[in-house]
Coordinates of C-alpha atoms in Angstrom, one line a residue:
M16 CA 90.4 106.8 75.9
N17 CA 87.2 108.8 74.9
E18 CA 84.4 110.2 77.4
L19 CA 81.1 110.6 76.5
A20 CA 79.0 113.6 77.9
D21 CA 77.0 111.0 79.8
G22 CA 80.0 109.6 81.5
T23 CA 80.4 106.5 79.2
I24 CA 84.2 105.6 78.8
R25 CA 85.1 104.0 75.3
A26 CA 88.1 101.6 75.0
H27 CA 91.1 103.4 73.6
P28 CA 91.8 102.1 70.3
N29 CA 95.5 100.9 71.0
G30 CA 94.7 99.2 74.2
L31 CA 94.1 100.2 77.9
G32 CA 93.4 103.9 78.3
K33 CA 94.6 106.1 81.0
T34 CA 91.4 105.8 83.0
Q35 CA 91.2 102.3 82.5
R36 CA 94.6 101.8 83.8
I37 CA 94.2 103.8 87.1
V38 CA 90.9 101.8 88.2
I39 CA 92.7 98.7 87.4
F40 CA 95.5 99.9 90.0
I41 CA 93.0 100.9 92.5
L42 CA 91.5 97.7 92.2
L43 CA 94.5 96.1 92.8
L44 CA 95.6 98.3 95.6
A45 CA 92.0 97.5 96.9
F46 CA 92.8 93.8 97.0
I47 CA 96.2 93.9 98.2
I48 CA 95.3 96.1 101.0
R49 CA 92.5 93.7 102.0
I50 CA 94.7 90.6 101.5
L51 CA 97.6 91.9 103.9
G52 CA 97.2 90.7 107.3
I53 CA 93.8 88.8 106.7
T54 CA 95.0 86.1 108.9
R55 CA 96.6 88.1 111.3
E56 CA 94.0 88.5 114.0
S57 CA 91.9 85.5 115.6
I58 CA 88.7 84.6 114.3
W59 CA 86.0 86.0 116.9
L60 CA 82.4 84.8 117.7
D61 CA 80.7 85.7 114.7
E62 CA 82.8 84.3 112.2
A63 CA 83.6 81.3 114.2
M64 CA 79.9 80.4 113.9
T65 CA 80.2 81.0 110.3
G66 CA 83.3 78.4 110.3
L67 CA 81.1 75.8 112.7
R68 CA 78.0 76.3 110.4
S69 CA 80.1 75.5 107.1
Q70 CA 80.9 71.9 108.9
M71 CA 77.4 71.0 109.2
N72 CA 75.3 69.1 107.0
L73 CA 73.3 71.8 104.8
W74 CA 69.8 70.9 106.1
D75 CA 71.1 71.4 109.9
L76 CA 73.0 74.3 108.8
I77 CA 69.6 75.9 107.4
E78 CA 67.8 74.4 110.6
N79 CA 70.5 76.4 112.7
I80 CA 70.2 79.7 111.2
S81 CA 66.4 79.8 110.4
P82 CA 65.0 80.7 114.2
K83 CA 67.7 83.6 114.3
D84 CA 68.3 87.0 112.5
H85 CA 70.2 85.4 109.8
L86 CA 69.3 84.3 106.1
P87 CA 70.8 81.3 104.2
L88 CA 72.6 82.5 101.3
Y89 CA 75.9 83.6 102.7
F90 CA 76.5 80.6 104.8
V91 CA 75.4 78.2 101.8
S92 CA 77.9 79.8 100.2
I93 CA 81.0 79.4 102.7
W94 CA 79.8 75.8 103.0
I95 CA 79.9 75.4 99.4
L96 CA 83.4 77.2 99.5
E97 CA 84.8 74.9 102.0
K98 CA 83.7 71.6 100.6
I99 CA 86.3 72.6 97.5
A100 CA 88.9 74.7 99.4
G101 CA 88.9 73.4 102.9
N102 CA 88.3 75.0 106.6
S103 CA 90.5 77.5 107.5
E104 CA 90.6 81.3 108.2
L105 CA 92.0 82.4 105.0
V106 CA 88.9 80.6 103.1
L107 CA 86.5 81.7 105.4
R108 CA 87.7 85.3 104.9
L109 CA 88.5 85.2 101.2
P110 CA 85.0 86.1 99.7
S111 CA 84.7 89.2 101.6
A112 CA 88.2 90.4 100.7
V113 CA 87.4 89.6 97.0
L114 CA 83.8 91.2 97.0
G115 CA 85.2 94.2 99.1
A116 CA 87.7 94.9 96.4
L117 CA 85.5 94.6 93.6
T118 CA 83.2 97.4 95.2
V119 CA 85.5 99.8 93.7
I120 CA 84.3 98.9 90.2
P121 CA 80.6 99.6 90.3
V122 CA 81.4 102.7 92.6
F123 CA 83.5 104.0 89.7
F124 CA 80.8 103.4 87.3
I125 CA 78.2 105.5 89.1
G126 CA 80.7 108.0 90.2
S127 CA 81.8 108.3 86.2
R128 CA 78.5 109.4 85.5
F129 CA 79.0 112.6 86.7
S130 CA 82.7 112.9 85.6
R131 CA 85.6 110.8 85.4
R132 CA 87.4 112.7 88.1
V133 CA 84.3 112.0 90.3
G134 CA 84.4 108.2 89.4
I135 CA 88.3 107.5 90.0
M136 CA 88.0 109.3 93.3
A137 CA 84.9 107.6 94.6
A138 CA 86.7 104.2 93.7
F139 CA 89.9 105.3 95.4
L140 CA 88.1 106.4 98.7
T141 CA 86.3 102.9 98.3
A142 CA 89.4 101.1 98.2
I143 CA 90.9 102.6 101.2
N144 CA 87.9 103.3 103.4
P145 CA 88.8 101.7 106.8
S146 CA 85.4 100.3 107.6
L147 CA 85.2 98.6 104.5
I148 CA 88.5 97.4 104.9
Y149 CA 87.8 96.1 108.5
Y150 CA 84.7 94.1 107.3
S151 CA 86.6 92.9 103.8
Q152 CA 88.5 91.0 106.6
E153 CA 85.9 89.3 108.3
A154 CA 84.1 86.0 107.5
R155 CA 80.8 87.6 107.7
M156 CA 78.1 88.9 104.9
Y157 CA 78.8 92.6 105.5
A158 CA 81.4 93.1 102.8
P159 CA 79.4 91.3 100.3
M160 CA 76.3 93.4 101.0
A161 CA 78.3 96.6 100.5
F162 CA 79.3 95.3 97.0
L163 CA 75.9 94.1 96.0
A164 CA 74.5 97.7 97.1
A165 CA 76.8 99.1 95.0
L166 CA 76.1 96.8 92.0
S167 CA 72.4 97.1 92.4
L168 CA 72.9 101.0 92.5
Y169 CA 74.6 100.7 89.3
Y170 CA 72.1 98.7 87.6
S171 CA 69.4 101.0 88.6
F172 CA 70.9 104.0 87.0
E173 CA 71.8 101.8 83.8
M174 CA 68.0 101.1 83.7
I175 CA 67.0 104.8 84.0
K176 CA 69.4 106.0 81.7
P177 CA 71.6 103.6 80.0
S178 CA 75.2 104.4 79.2
R179 CA 77.4 101.3 79.1
I180 CA 74.6 98.4 79.0
S181 CA 71.4 97.9 77.3
K182 CA 68.0 98.5 79.3
K183 CA 67.3 95.1 79.1
H184 CA 70.4 93.6 80.7
A185 CA 70.1 96.4 83.4
I186 CA 66.7 95.2 84.4
F187 CA 68.2 91.5 84.4
G188 CA 71.4 92.2 86.5
L189 CA 68.7 94.5 88.7
V190 CA 66.6 91.4 89.6
I191 CA 69.8 88.6 90.0
T192 CA 71.6 91.4 92.2
N193 CA 68.5 92.1 94.4
T194 CA 67.4 88.7 94.9
V195 CA 70.9 87.9 96.4
L196 CA 70.5 91.0 98.7
F197 CA 67.2 89.7 100.0
Y198 CA 68.8 86.2 100.7
L199 CA 71.8 87.9 102.3
H200 CA 70.7 89.9 105.2
Y201 CA 67.5 91.4 106.7
F202 CA 68.4 94.8 106.4
S203 CA 68.7 94.7 102.5
A204 CA 65.1 95.0 102.6
I205 CA 65.5 98.5 103.9
F206 CA 68.0 99.3 101.0
I207 CA 65.6 98.1 98.1
A208 CA 62.5 99.9 99.4
V209 CA 64.3 103.0 99.4
E210 CA 66.0 102.4 96.0
T211 CA 62.4 101.3 94.6
L212 CA 61.2 104.7 95.9
S213 CA 64.1 106.2 94.2
I214 CA 63.7 104.9 91.2
F215 CA 59.8 105.5 90.9
A216 CA 60.4 109.3 92.1
C217 CA 63.1 109.7 89.6
D218 CA 61.2 108.3 86.6
L219 CA 58.2 110.5 88.2
I220 CA 60.1 114.0 88.6
M221 CA 62.1 113.6 85.2
N222 CA 58.8 113.0 83.3
R223 CA 57.1 116.1 84.6
R224 CA 55.4 114.3 87.4
R225 CA 53.3 112.0 85.2
I226 CA 52.8 108.2 85.9
R227 CA 53.5 106.4 83.2
K228 CA 53.5 102.6 81.9
E229 CA 57.3 102.7 82.1
S230 CA 57.0 104.4 85.6
I231 CA 55.7 100.7 86.9
L232 CA 57.7 98.6 84.8
M233 CA 61.0 100.6 86.6
V234 CA 60.1 99.1 89.9
L235 CA 59.0 95.7 88.5
P236 CA 62.7 94.1 88.9
N237 CA 62.8 94.8 92.5
I238 CA 58.8 93.4 92.8
I239 CA 60.1 90.3 91.0
S240 CA 63.2 90.2 93.7
F241 CA 60.8 90.2 96.5
I242 CA 58.5 87.6 95.3
I243 CA 61.6 85.4 94.5
F244 CA 62.3 85.9 98.2
L245 CA 58.8 85.1 99.4
P246 CA 59.4 81.0 99.6
W247 CA 61.9 81.6 102.2
L248 CA 59.8 84.2 104.1
S249 CA 56.9 81.8 103.9
F250 CA 59.0 79.0 105.3
I251 CA 60.2 81.0 108.1
L252 CA 56.9 82.3 109.1
I253 CA 55.1 79.0 109.2
R254 CA 58.0 77.0 110.8
Y255 CA 59.0 79.6 113.3
P256 CA 56.5 82.1 114.9
F257 CA 57.6 85.7 114.3
S258 CA 57.3 86.4 118.2
G259 CA 60.3 83.6 118.5
H260 CA 62.5 85.4 116.4
T261 CA 66.1 86.8 118.0
T262 CA 67.4 90.4 117.2
G263 CA 70.9 89.3 118.7
G264 CA 72.7 92.1 117.1
G265 CA 70.7 94.9 118.4
L266 CA 72.4 97.5 120.2
E267 CA 71.1 99.7 123.2
L268 CA 69.8 102.9 121.6
S269 CA 71.3 106.1 122.1
P270 CA 71.8 109.5 120.5
F271 CA 75.2 108.6 120.3
L272 CA 74.4 105.5 118.5
L273 CA 72.8 107.4 115.6
Y274 CA 75.4 109.9 115.0
A275 CA 78.3 107.1 115.5
T276 CA 76.6 105.2 112.9
Y277 CA 77.8 108.0 110.4
F278 CA 81.8 107.9 111.6
F279 CA 81.3 104.4 111.0
L280 CA 80.5 104.8 107.5
G281 CA 83.1 107.6 107.1
G282 CA 86.0 105.1 108.5
T283 CA 85.6 104.6 112.1
Y284 CA 85.4 101.1 111.7
K285 CA 85.2 100.6 115.2
F286 CA 83.7 102.0 118.6
Y287 CA 82.3 101.3 121.8
Y288 CA 80.5 103.8 123.9
E289 CA 82.1 107.0 122.8
L290 CA 83.9 108.2 119.9
E291 CA 87.7 108.4 120.2
F292 CA 89.0 111.3 118.8
G293 CA 92.0 110.3 116.6
I294 CA 93.2 109.5 113.0
P295 CA 89.9 107.7 111.9
F296 CA 87.9 110.1 113.7
I297 CA 89.2 113.0 111.7
A298 CA 89.1 111.0 108.7
S299 CA 85.4 110.0 109.3
L300 CA 84.7 113.6 109.8
W301 CA 86.3 115.1 106.3
M302 CA 84.4 112.1 104.7
L303 CA 81.1 113.6 106.1
I304 CA 82.0 117.1 105.5
A305 CA 82.9 116.1 102.0
A306 CA 79.7 114.3 101.6
I307 CA 78.0 117.5 102.9
L308 CA 79.4 119.5 100.2
G309 CA 78.3 117.1 98.1
T310 CA 74.9 117.3 98.7
I311 CA 74.9 121.1 98.4
Y312 CA 76.6 120.5 95.3
L313 CA 73.7 118.3 93.9
T314 CA 71.2 120.5 95.1
S315 CA 72.4 123.7 93.5
R316 CA 72.8 121.6 90.1
G317 CA 69.9 119.8 90.2
S318 CA 67.5 122.4 88.5
R319 CA 69.4 122.4 85.3
D320 CA 71.4 119.2 85.4
K321 CA 69.7 116.0 84.9
V322 CA 72.6 113.6 86.4
S323 CA 72.8 115.5 89.4
R324 CA 69.1 115.3 90.1
R325 CA 69.2 111.7 89.6
M326 CA 72.0 111.3 92.1
W327 CA 70.1 113.7 94.6
I328 CA 67.0 111.7 94.3
F329 CA 68.8 108.5 94.7
F330 CA 71.7 109.2 97.6
I331 CA 70.0 111.8 99.8
P332 CA 67.3 109.3 101.0
M333 CA 69.7 106.5 101.2
L334 CA 71.7 108.3 103.4
V335 CA 69.0 109.4 105.9
V336 CA 66.1 107.2 105.5
P337 CA 67.3 103.6 106.6
T338 CA 69.1 104.9 109.5
L339 CA 66.1 106.8 110.9
S340 CA 63.7 104.1 110.2
V341 CA 65.4 101.6 111.9
Y342 CA 65.8 103.8 114.8
I343 CA 62.3 104.6 115.2
I344 CA 61.5 100.8 114.8
S345 CA 63.9 100.2 117.5
Y346 CA 62.6 102.7 119.8
C347 CA 58.9 101.6 119.3
W348 CA 59.4 97.9 119.5
Q349 CA 62.9 96.3 120.3
S350 CA 66.1 97.1 119.1
I351 CA 67.5 95.8 115.8
Y352 CA 69.8 98.8 115.4
N353 CA 73.6 97.9 114.7
Y354 CA 75.9 100.4 112.9
R355 CA 77.4 97.7 110.7
Y356 CA 73.9 96.5 109.4
F357 CA 74.1 100.2 107.2
I358 CA 77.2 99.2 105.6
F359 CA 74.9 99.1 102.3
I360 CA 74.9 103.1 102.6
M361 CA 78.6 103.2 101.9
P362 CA 78.7 103.3 98.2
A363 CA 76.3 106.2 98.4
L364 CA 78.4 108.2 101.3
V365 CA 81.5 107.7 99.2
I366 CA 80.2 108.8 96.0
M367 CA 78.6 111.9 97.8
S368 CA 82.1 112.6 99.5
S369 CA 83.7 112.2 96.0
L370 CA 81.2 114.8 94.6
G371 CA 82.3 117.6 97.7
I372 CA 85.7 117.1 96.9
D373 CA 85.1 117.7 93.2
Y374 CA 82.7 120.6 94.3
L375 CA 85.7 122.3 96.4
L376 CA 88.0 121.7 93.3
K377 CA 85.9 123.6 91.1
S378 CA 85.3 126.3 93.7
I379 CA 89.0 127.0 94.5
T380 CA 89.6 127.8 90.8
K381 CA 87.7 130.9 91.3
I382 CA 88.6 132.4 94.6
T383 CA 92.5 132.0 94.6
N384 CA 95.8 132.4 92.7
Y385 CA 97.2 129.4 94.5
R386 CA 94.4 126.8 92.9
E387 CA 97.3 124.4 92.1
L388 CA 98.5 123.8 95.4
L389 CA 95.3 123.8 96.8
R390 CA 93.8 121.5 94.6
I391 CA 96.5 118.9 95.2
M392 CA 96.0 119.5 99.2
I393 CA 92.3 119.0 98.9
I394 CA 92.9 116.0 96.7
L395 CA 95.2 114.6 98.9
F396 CA 94.1 115.3 102.4
I397 CA 91.5 112.9 102.7
P398 CA 92.9 109.9 101.3
L399 CA 96.2 110.6 103.1
F400 CA 93.8 110.7 106.5
L401 CA 92.3 107.6 105.5
L402 CA 95.5 105.7 104.6
T403 CA 96.9 106.8 108.0
A404 CA 93.7 105.3 109.4
D405 CA 94.3 102.2 107.8
V406 CA 97.7 101.9 109.0
F407 CA 96.4 103.0 112.7
M408 CA 94.1 100.1 112.0
F409 CA 96.7 97.4 111.1
A410 CA 98.8 98.2 114.1
R411 CA 96.0 98.0 116.6
E412 CA 94.4 94.4 117.6
D413 CA 90.7 94.6 117.6
K414 CA 90.0 91.0 118.1
S415 CA 90.7 88.8 121.1
D416 CA 93.4 86.2 120.9
W417 CA 90.9 83.2 121.0
R418 CA 93.3 81.3 118.8
G419 CA 96.4 81.7 120.8
A420 CA 94.3 80.9 124.2
T421 CA 92.6 78.1 122.5
L422 CA 96.0 76.5 121.1
H423 CA 97.9 77.3 124.1
I424 CA 95.4 75.2 126.5
E425 CA 95.0 72.3 123.8
N426 CA 98.8 71.7 124.0
N427 CA 98.9 71.9 128.2
L428 CA 95.6 70.3 128.8
G429 CA 95.7 67.2 131.1
D430 CA 93.6 64.1 130.7
D431 CA 91.0 65.1 133.3
D432 CA 91.2 69.0 133.0
I433 CA 88.0 71.3 132.1
I434 CA 87.7 74.6 130.4
L435 CA 85.2 77.6 131.3
P436 CA 85.0 80.4 128.7
Q437 CA 83.7 83.5 129.9
P438 CA 81.5 84.7 128.7
A439 CA 80.0 80.9 127.9
H440 CA 79.3 81.7 124.5
Q441 CA 82.8 82.2 123.6
R442 CA 82.9 78.2 123.8
Y443 CA 82.0 78.3 120.1
T444 CA 85.0 80.4 119.2
M445 CA 87.0 77.5 121.0
Y446 CA 85.3 74.7 119.5
Y447 CA 86.4 76.5 116.1
Y448 CA 89.7 76.0 117.1
A449 CA 89.4 72.6 118.9
P450 CA 86.4 71.1 118.6
D451 CA 87.0 68.2 120.9
L452 CA 88.1 70.3 123.9
P453 CA 86.2 69.4 127.3
I454 CA 84.4 72.7 127.5
R455 CA 81.8 73.5 130.3
S456 CA 79.2 76.3 129.7
I457 CA 78.4 77.9 132.8
S458 CA 77.3 81.3 133.6
A459 CA 79.2 83.9 135.6
N460 CA 77.1 83.5 138.4
P461 CA 76.1 79.7 138.3
T462 CA 74.2 77.5 141.2
N463 CA 75.4 74.1 141.7
V464 CA 78.7 73.9 140.4
T465 CA 80.8 72.6 143.4
E466 CA 80.6 68.9 142.3
L467 CA 81.6 70.0 139.1
F468 CA 84.9 71.9 140.3
E469 CA 85.5 68.9 143.1
D470 CA 85.8 66.4 140.0
H471 CA 88.6 67.5 138.6
E472 CA 92.2 68.7 139.4
V473 CA 92.8 71.3 137.1
I474 CA 90.1 74.1 135.7
W475 CA 91.0 76.4 133.2
L476 CA 89.5 79.7 132.8
V477 CA 89.4 81.8 130.0
T478 CA 88.3 85.5 130.6
Y479 CA 88.4 89.1 128.7
Q480 CA 91.1 91.1 129.9
Y481 CA 88.9 94.0 131.3
R482 CA 87.5 91.6 133.9
D483 CA 88.9 90.6 137.0
L484 CA 88.6 87.4 139.0
D485 CA 86.1 89.1 141.8
Y486 CA 83.4 89.4 138.6
F487 CA 82.7 85.6 138.6
G488 CA 80.4 84.6 141.4
F489 CA 81.9 80.9 141.5
I490 CA 85.6 82.3 142.1
D491 CA 85.2 81.5 146.0
L492 CA 84.8 77.8 144.9
L493 CA 88.3 78.3 143.6
N494 CA 89.9 79.7 146.5
N495 CA 91.6 76.5 147.7
R496 CA 93.5 75.9 144.6
T497 CA 96.9 76.9 143.2
V498 CA 96.3 80.0 140.7
E499 CA 98.4 80.5 137.6
K500 CA 97.8 83.5 135.4
I501 CA 99.1 82.9 131.8
E502 CA 99.5 86.3 129.8
G503 CA 100.3 87.1 126.3
F504 CA 97.0 86.6 124.5
S505 CA 95.6 89.7 123.2
G506 CA 92.5 90.8 125.1
L507 CA 92.3 87.9 127.2
N508 CA 93.4 86.1 130.5
V509 CA 94.0 82.6 130.8
W510 CA 94.0 81.2 134.2
R511 CA 94.9 77.7 135.7
F512 CA 93.5 76.4 139.0
S513 CA 95.2 73.3 140.0
R514 CA 94.9 71.2 143.4

């Protein structure tokens, strides 16, 4: 294995070199971790919507997502896949697992522009990051989004300073990748905007602040991608007025939400209203500290090292601008802020953390006689906590068991029974598993439901475990019935009311 000064790695003349074998091992590890237990937990609401849409005809699918805060590419891709491989939880989640694992490759290539060690550490941290693993086991577009963001950054660096592919191929790859990103998720536009400004700033600074013809050509691929996206944007704006769009994924704004986003990117894959101090929190904290050290490292080297300067120009804005800009938009307009939407920042954060670890390793050689022991501890510390967080994540069930509850009711359903899922929108999750169930949709405090209850001998009520029956305004109408509580479904209670 020969490594050039710019990070380019040539193939070993006698076969795979050491670095290539390490990267292949990391890739296999990433894939195994993501496939392991991929169908262990039930489909949840958003995944169920993916599955139900894949069973529509193509035009109905597009019509269904058009007025909502979604783009067509991911759902059309799943629609095609399920026509080939059939409808199952594994088929739904497999694209996320595969692309989630493949993210280690562009991350390695970007990191190895700085050094081979940084590239390997970045690839390994990507493979074992709990947040990336979590979304690699969901039938949603977030793992593909992280992969494409990493690939886009790789092509951007290759376009500015080719090392593995020609500039022409890098431009073509960037156009394709960012066009796919545009059609994958609306937040990709934020990523591409920051990337475009970084490309332009990088060319400007590296050429002594002179705007050249090449400076304009550098941002042309992203402009072409946006032009290719315009037909869909025009279709949406003409067919569905902007005022009618929904932002159902937006969370209630708070200072906690802003800084919790970075803990999510570091590995705390799921939280509610406070950060729980535990293994995932510690792993995230160390990832963030390492990223801060990486920032210091790049800043100190930027004046004399072109590679460090380019990375600083790309990664520092990528870590800060998207979250702050969306927070401001959400504060001034309406909330479109959700931590998972920023998963495209993950490749940049992982590389910055790897640079921070590299900085620590180099600093230790200058300050202590026990440098080998400390180097081993630093190399192992963050990965050890991340792997422990992965075990913690696997042992913990985060998705309610709608699969088990639905199949239990289906197997014990009478001819005249009805089912009331609460909240009512969870009927879509139950429909995914049993599309013919007699489900009725009513709110927690409905009116005029007396007749509905009187017409049926048995009523099934499915609720979240943290809600008792007093929460529901219609429960008084069921007081004259025999109540049976059926347990054994994670996160859920199943109640059977019979006369």
